Amino acid sequence: MMNDTNTIGGTPHPARSAALQVWQTGMGSTVSIKVQNARPNTIYTVWLRVKGNVMGGDTIGGSPITGGGATSLAPGSALNSLVGFTPPYDGNSDPLNGWMTDMHGNSDFMVQLDFPLVGGAYPFQMLNQTVLDDWTADGGFDTAVRYPVPIINPNDANIEGPFLLRVVSHCSDNLSHGLSPSKREAWFDFP
């Protein structure tokens, strides 16, 4: 079960829930998320933490593409597509790392990853250099580079981070923004 981080009027909604399952085999993982009683007809996306702290204070990680602390929970092979919806480019309504809830606020999401979620690293090096150069020239993060970054898991000894995975909604524009969480509202964290 994921933790409910979204509050309405200062208290979590009692009927809201999300369940998460992870299967990991070899160099890949599958993640399944079931959401119930969330905001209806709304785009939700899932974010993977790649920036944290070693116990005692040193900061580690961060997206070498956007500079952010989290990245889309999507296969590394999808990076070229995701950059096409990352600011300064327009967002899209069919996210690779998300879904739209039904009229009751329910949904199921499953993604197959080409990297191990537990104990792994996000493969930013899979982004095509020409795609990165074009995005940077169009106003993207001007110091973006391609290299793998360790996944931050707060369950790992000596690692501090607010979450491993976070589910967010995009109520303000109902769009996903590629590798940037952009305008969003946090709903569920795991762990």
mmCIF file of N, CA and C in Angstrom, residues 43-95:
data_model
loop_
_atom_site.group_PDB
_atom_site.id
_atom_site.type_symbol
_atom_site.label_atom_id
_atom_site.label_comp_id
_atom_site.label_asym_id
_atom_site.label_seq_id
_atom_site.Cartn_x
_atom_site.Cartn_y
_atom_site.Cartn_z
ATOM 1 N N ILE A 43 -5.276 13.106 -15.253
ATOM 2 C CA ILE A 43 -4.011 12.447 -15.578
ATOM 3 C C ILE A 43 -3.166 12.337 -14.311
ATOM 4 N N TYR A 44 -2.645 11.127 -14.103
ATOM 5 C CA TYR A 44 -1.714 10.828 -13.012
ATOM 6 C C TYR A 44 -0.427 10.310 -13.635
ATOM 7 N N THR A 45 0.699 10.636 -13.018
ATOM 8 C CA THR A 45 1.979 10.117 -13.464
ATOM 9 C C THR A 45 2.760 9.594 -12.262
ATOM 10 N N VAL A 46 3.774 8.763 -12.556
ATOM 11 C CA VAL A 46 4.597 8.157 -11.507
ATOM 12 C C VAL A 46 6.033 8.635 -11.672
ATOM 13 N N TRP A 47 6.654 8.973 -10.534
ATOM 14 C CA TRP A 47 7.990 9.552 -10.522
ATOM 15 C C TRP A 47 8.925 8.723 -9.674
ATOM 16 N N LEU A 48 10.131 8.561 -10.158
ATOM 17 C CA LEU A 48 11.172 7.765 -9.529
ATOM 18 C C LEU A 48 12.230 8.710 -8.948
ATOM 19 N N ARG A 49 12.546 8.523 -7.680
ATOM 20 C CA ARG A 49 13.511 9.405 -7.006
ATOM 21 C C ARG A 49 14.937 9.037 -7.417
ATOM 22 N N VAL A 50 15.683 10.052 -7.882
ATOM 23 C CA VAL A 50 17.077 9.845 -8.282
ATOM 24 C C VAL A 50 18.032 10.808 -7.566
ATOM 25 N N LYS A 51 17.515 11.519 -6.554
ATOM 26 C CA LYS A 51 18.370 12.422 -5.782
ATOM 27 C C LYS A 51 18.060 12.246 -4.306
ATOM 28 N N GLY A 52 19.095 12.120 -3.502
ATOM 29 C CA GLY A 52 18.896 11.941 -2.072
ATOM 30 C C GLY A 52 20.138 12.349 -1.314
ATOM 31 N N ASN A 53 20.242 11.829 -0.106
ATOM 32 C CA ASN A 53 21.386 12.143 0.755
ATOM 33 C C ASN A 53 21.920 10.859 1.357
ATOM 34 N N VAL A 54 23.217 10.843 1.536
ATOM 35 C CA VAL A 54 23.844 9.806 2.345
ATOM 36 C C VAL A 54 23.648 10.249 3.786
ATOM 37 N N MET A 55 23.380 9.299 4.701
ATOM 38 C CA MET A 55 23.224 9.667 6.109
ATOM 39 C C MET A 55 24.402 10.543 6.516
ATOM 40 N N GLY A 56 24.106 11.676 7.061
ATOM 41 C CA GLY A 56 25.160 12.590 7.449
ATOM 42 C C GLY A 56 25.238 13.806 6.560
ATOM 43 N N GLY A 57 24.544 13.777 5.412
ATOM 44 C CA GLY A 57 24.411 15.006 4.675
ATOM 45 C C GLY A 57 24.812 15.107 3.229
ATOM 46 N N ASP A 58 25.767 14.341 2.707
ATOM 47 C CA ASP A 58 26.194 14.524 1.326
ATOM 48 C C ASP A 58 25.061 14.200 0.358
ATOM 49 N N THR A 59 24.812 15.107 -0.594
ATOM 50 C CA THR A 59 23.794 14.903 -1.611
ATOM 51 C C THR A 59 24.357 14.022 -2.716
ATOM 52 N N ILE A 60 23.532 13.091 -3.175
ATOM 53 C CA ILE A 60 23.930 12.221 -4.287
ATOM 54 C C ILE A 60 22.840 12.224 -5.345
ATOM 55 N N GLY A 61 23.246 12.008 -6.575
ATOM 56 C CA GLY A 61 22.295 11.829 -7.668
ATOM 57 C C GLY A 61 21.701 13.119 -8.188
ATOM 58 N N GLY A 62 20.516 12.961 -8.771
ATOM 59 C CA GLY A 62 19.835 14.035 -9.473
ATOM 60 C C GLY A 62 19.818 13.716 -10.956
ATOM 61 N N SER A 63 18.796 14.183 -11.635
ATOM 62 C CA SER A 63 18.695 13.932 -13.072
ATOM 63 C C SER A 63 19.769 14.722 -13.820
ATOM 64 N N PRO A 64 20.624 14.034 -14.590
ATOM 65 C CA PRO A 64 21.620 14.763 -15.370
ATOM 66 C C PRO A 64 21.005 15.448 -16.597
ATOM 67 N N ILE A 65 19.728 15.177 -16.848
ATOM 68 C CA ILE A 65 19.046 15.782 -18.000
ATOM 69 C C ILE A 65 18.339 17.074 -17.585
ATOM 70 N N THR A 66 17.538 17.019 -16.499
ATOM 71 C CA THR A 66 16.745 18.182 -16.078
ATOM 72 C C THR A 66 17.275 18.868 -14.831
ATOM 73 N N GLY A 67 18.155 18.190 -14.081
ATOM 74 C CA GLY A 67 18.625 18.736 -12.818
ATOM 75 C C GLY A 67 17.684 18.457 -11.661
ATOM 76 N N GLY A 68 16.555 17.796 -11.927
ATOM 77 C CA GLY A 68 15.549 17.525 -10.899
ATOM 78 C C GLY A 68 15.900 16.350 -10.002
ATOM 79 N N GLY A 69 15.114 16.194 -8.945
ATOM 80 C CA GLY A 69 15.310 15.119 -7.988
ATOM 81 C C GLY A 69 14.575 13.844 -8.321
ATOM 82 N N ALA A 70 13.687 13.893 -9.301
ATOM 83 C CA ALA A 70 12.930 12.706 -9.716
ATOM 84 C C ALA A 70 12.836 12.694 -11.235
ATOM 85 N N THR A 71 12.548 11.510 -11.776
ATOM 86 C CA THR A 71 12.365 11.370 -13.221
ATOM 87 C C THR A 71 11.178 10.465 -13.481
ATOM 88 N N SER A 72 10.675 10.484 -14.694
ATOM 89 C CA SER A 72 9.533 9.654 -15.080
ATOM 90 C C SER A 72 9.825 8.179 -14.841
ATOM 91 N N LEU A 73 8.853 7.469 -14.267
ATOM 92 C CA LEU A 73 8.970 6.018 -14.155
ATOM 93 C C LEU A 73 8.592 5.447 -15.519
ATOM 94 N N ALA A 74 9.592 5.317 -16.362
ATOM 95 C CA ALA A 74 9.414 4.830 -17.726
ATOM 96 C C ALA A 74 10.713 4.140 -18.130
ATOM 97 N N PRO A 75 10.650 3.246 -19.099
ATOM 98 C CA PRO A 75 11.884 2.597 -19.539
ATOM 99 C C PRO A 75 12.890 3.603 -20.090
ATOM 100 N N GLY A 76 14.161 3.294 -19.942
ATOM 101 C CA GLY A 76 15.198 4.133 -20.531
ATOM 102 C C GLY A 76 15.041 4.230 -22.040
ATOM 103 N N SER A 77 14.506 3.184 -22.650
ATOM 104 C CA SER A 77 14.296 3.184 -24.101
ATOM 105 C C SER A 77 13.250 4.212 -24.527
ATOM 106 N N ALA A 78 12.489 4.775 -23.579
ATOM 107 C CA ALA A 78 11.466 5.782 -23.892
ATOM 108 C C ALA A 78 11.990 7.212 -23.742
ATOM 109 N N LEU A 79 13.240 7.378 -23.360
ATOM 110 C CA LEU A 79 13.778 8.722 -23.105
ATOM 111 C C LEU A 79 13.654 9.653 -24.315
ATOM 112 N N ASN A 80 13.933 9.165 -25.510
ATOM 113 C CA ASN A 80 13.839 10.032 -26.695
ATOM 114 C C ASN A 80 12.432 10.589 -26.860
ATOM 115 N N SER A 81 11.411 9.770 -26.602
ATOM 116 C CA SER A 81 10.017 10.235 -26.679
ATOM 117 C C SER A 81 9.699 11.198 -25.551
ATOM 118 N N LEU A 82 10.128 10.878 -24.324
ATOM 119 C CA LEU A 82 9.820 11.712 -23.160
ATOM 120 C C LEU A 82 10.391 13.120 -23.294
ATOM 121 N N VAL A 83 11.586 13.252 -23.865
ATOM 122 C CA VAL A 83 12.183 14.572 -24.029
ATOM 123 C C VAL A 83 11.305 15.446 -24.919
ATOM 124 N N GLY A 84 10.594 14.860 -25.865
ATOM 125 C CA GLY A 84 9.723 15.607 -26.762
ATOM 126 C C GLY A 84 8.535 16.270 -26.073
ATOM 127 N N PHE A 85 8.288 15.936 -24.794
ATOM 128 C CA PHE A 85 7.194 16.533 -24.024
ATOM 129 C C PHE A 85 7.708 17.234 -22.774
ATOM 130 N N THR A 86 9.021 17.405 -22.687
ATOM 131 C CA THR A 86 9.650 18.027 -21.524
ATOM 132 C C THR A 86 9.826 19.520 -21.794
ATOM 133 N N PRO A 87 9.462 20.392 -20.832
ATOM 134 C CA PRO A 87 9.646 21.825 -21.068
ATOM 135 C C PRO A 87 11.067 22.123 -21.532
ATOM 136 N N PRO A 88 11.203 22.964 -22.550
ATOM 137 C CA PRO A 88 10.265 23.969 -23.000
ATOM 138 C C PRO A 88 9.196 23.478 -23.977
ATOM 139 N N TYR A 89 9.198 22.190 -24.326
ATOM 140 C CA TYR A 89 8.186 21.669 -25.236
ATOM 141 C C TYR A 89 6.849 21.499 -24.508
ATOM 142 N N ASP A 90 5.770 21.450 -25.291
ATOM 143 C CA ASP A 90 4.428 21.275 -24.731
ATOM 144 C C ASP A 90 4.259 19.878 -24.142
ATOM 145 N N GLY A 91 3.388 19.761 -23.133
ATOM 146 C CA GLY A 91 3.057 18.473 -22.536
ATOM 147 C C GLY A 91 2.117 17.681 -23.426
ATOM 148 N N ASN A 92 1.773 16.462 -22.973
ATOM 149 C CA ASN A 92 0.834 15.646 -23.738
ATOM 150 C C ASN A 92 -0.158 14.979 -22.798
ATOM 151 N N SER A 93 -1.250 14.504 -23.374
ATOM 152 C CA SER A 93 -2.328 13.916 -22.570
ATOM 153 C C SER A 93 -2.293 12.389 -22.555
ATOM 154 N N ASP A 94 -1.245 11.798 -23.094
ATOM 155 C CA ASP A 94 -1.107 10.337 -23.106
ATOM 156 C C ASP A 94 0.287 9.968 -22.598
ATOM 157 N N PRO A 95 0.503 10.102 -21.279
ATOM 158 C CA PRO A 95 1.859 9.949 -20.740
ATOM 159 C C PRO A 95 2.371 8.515 -20.771
#
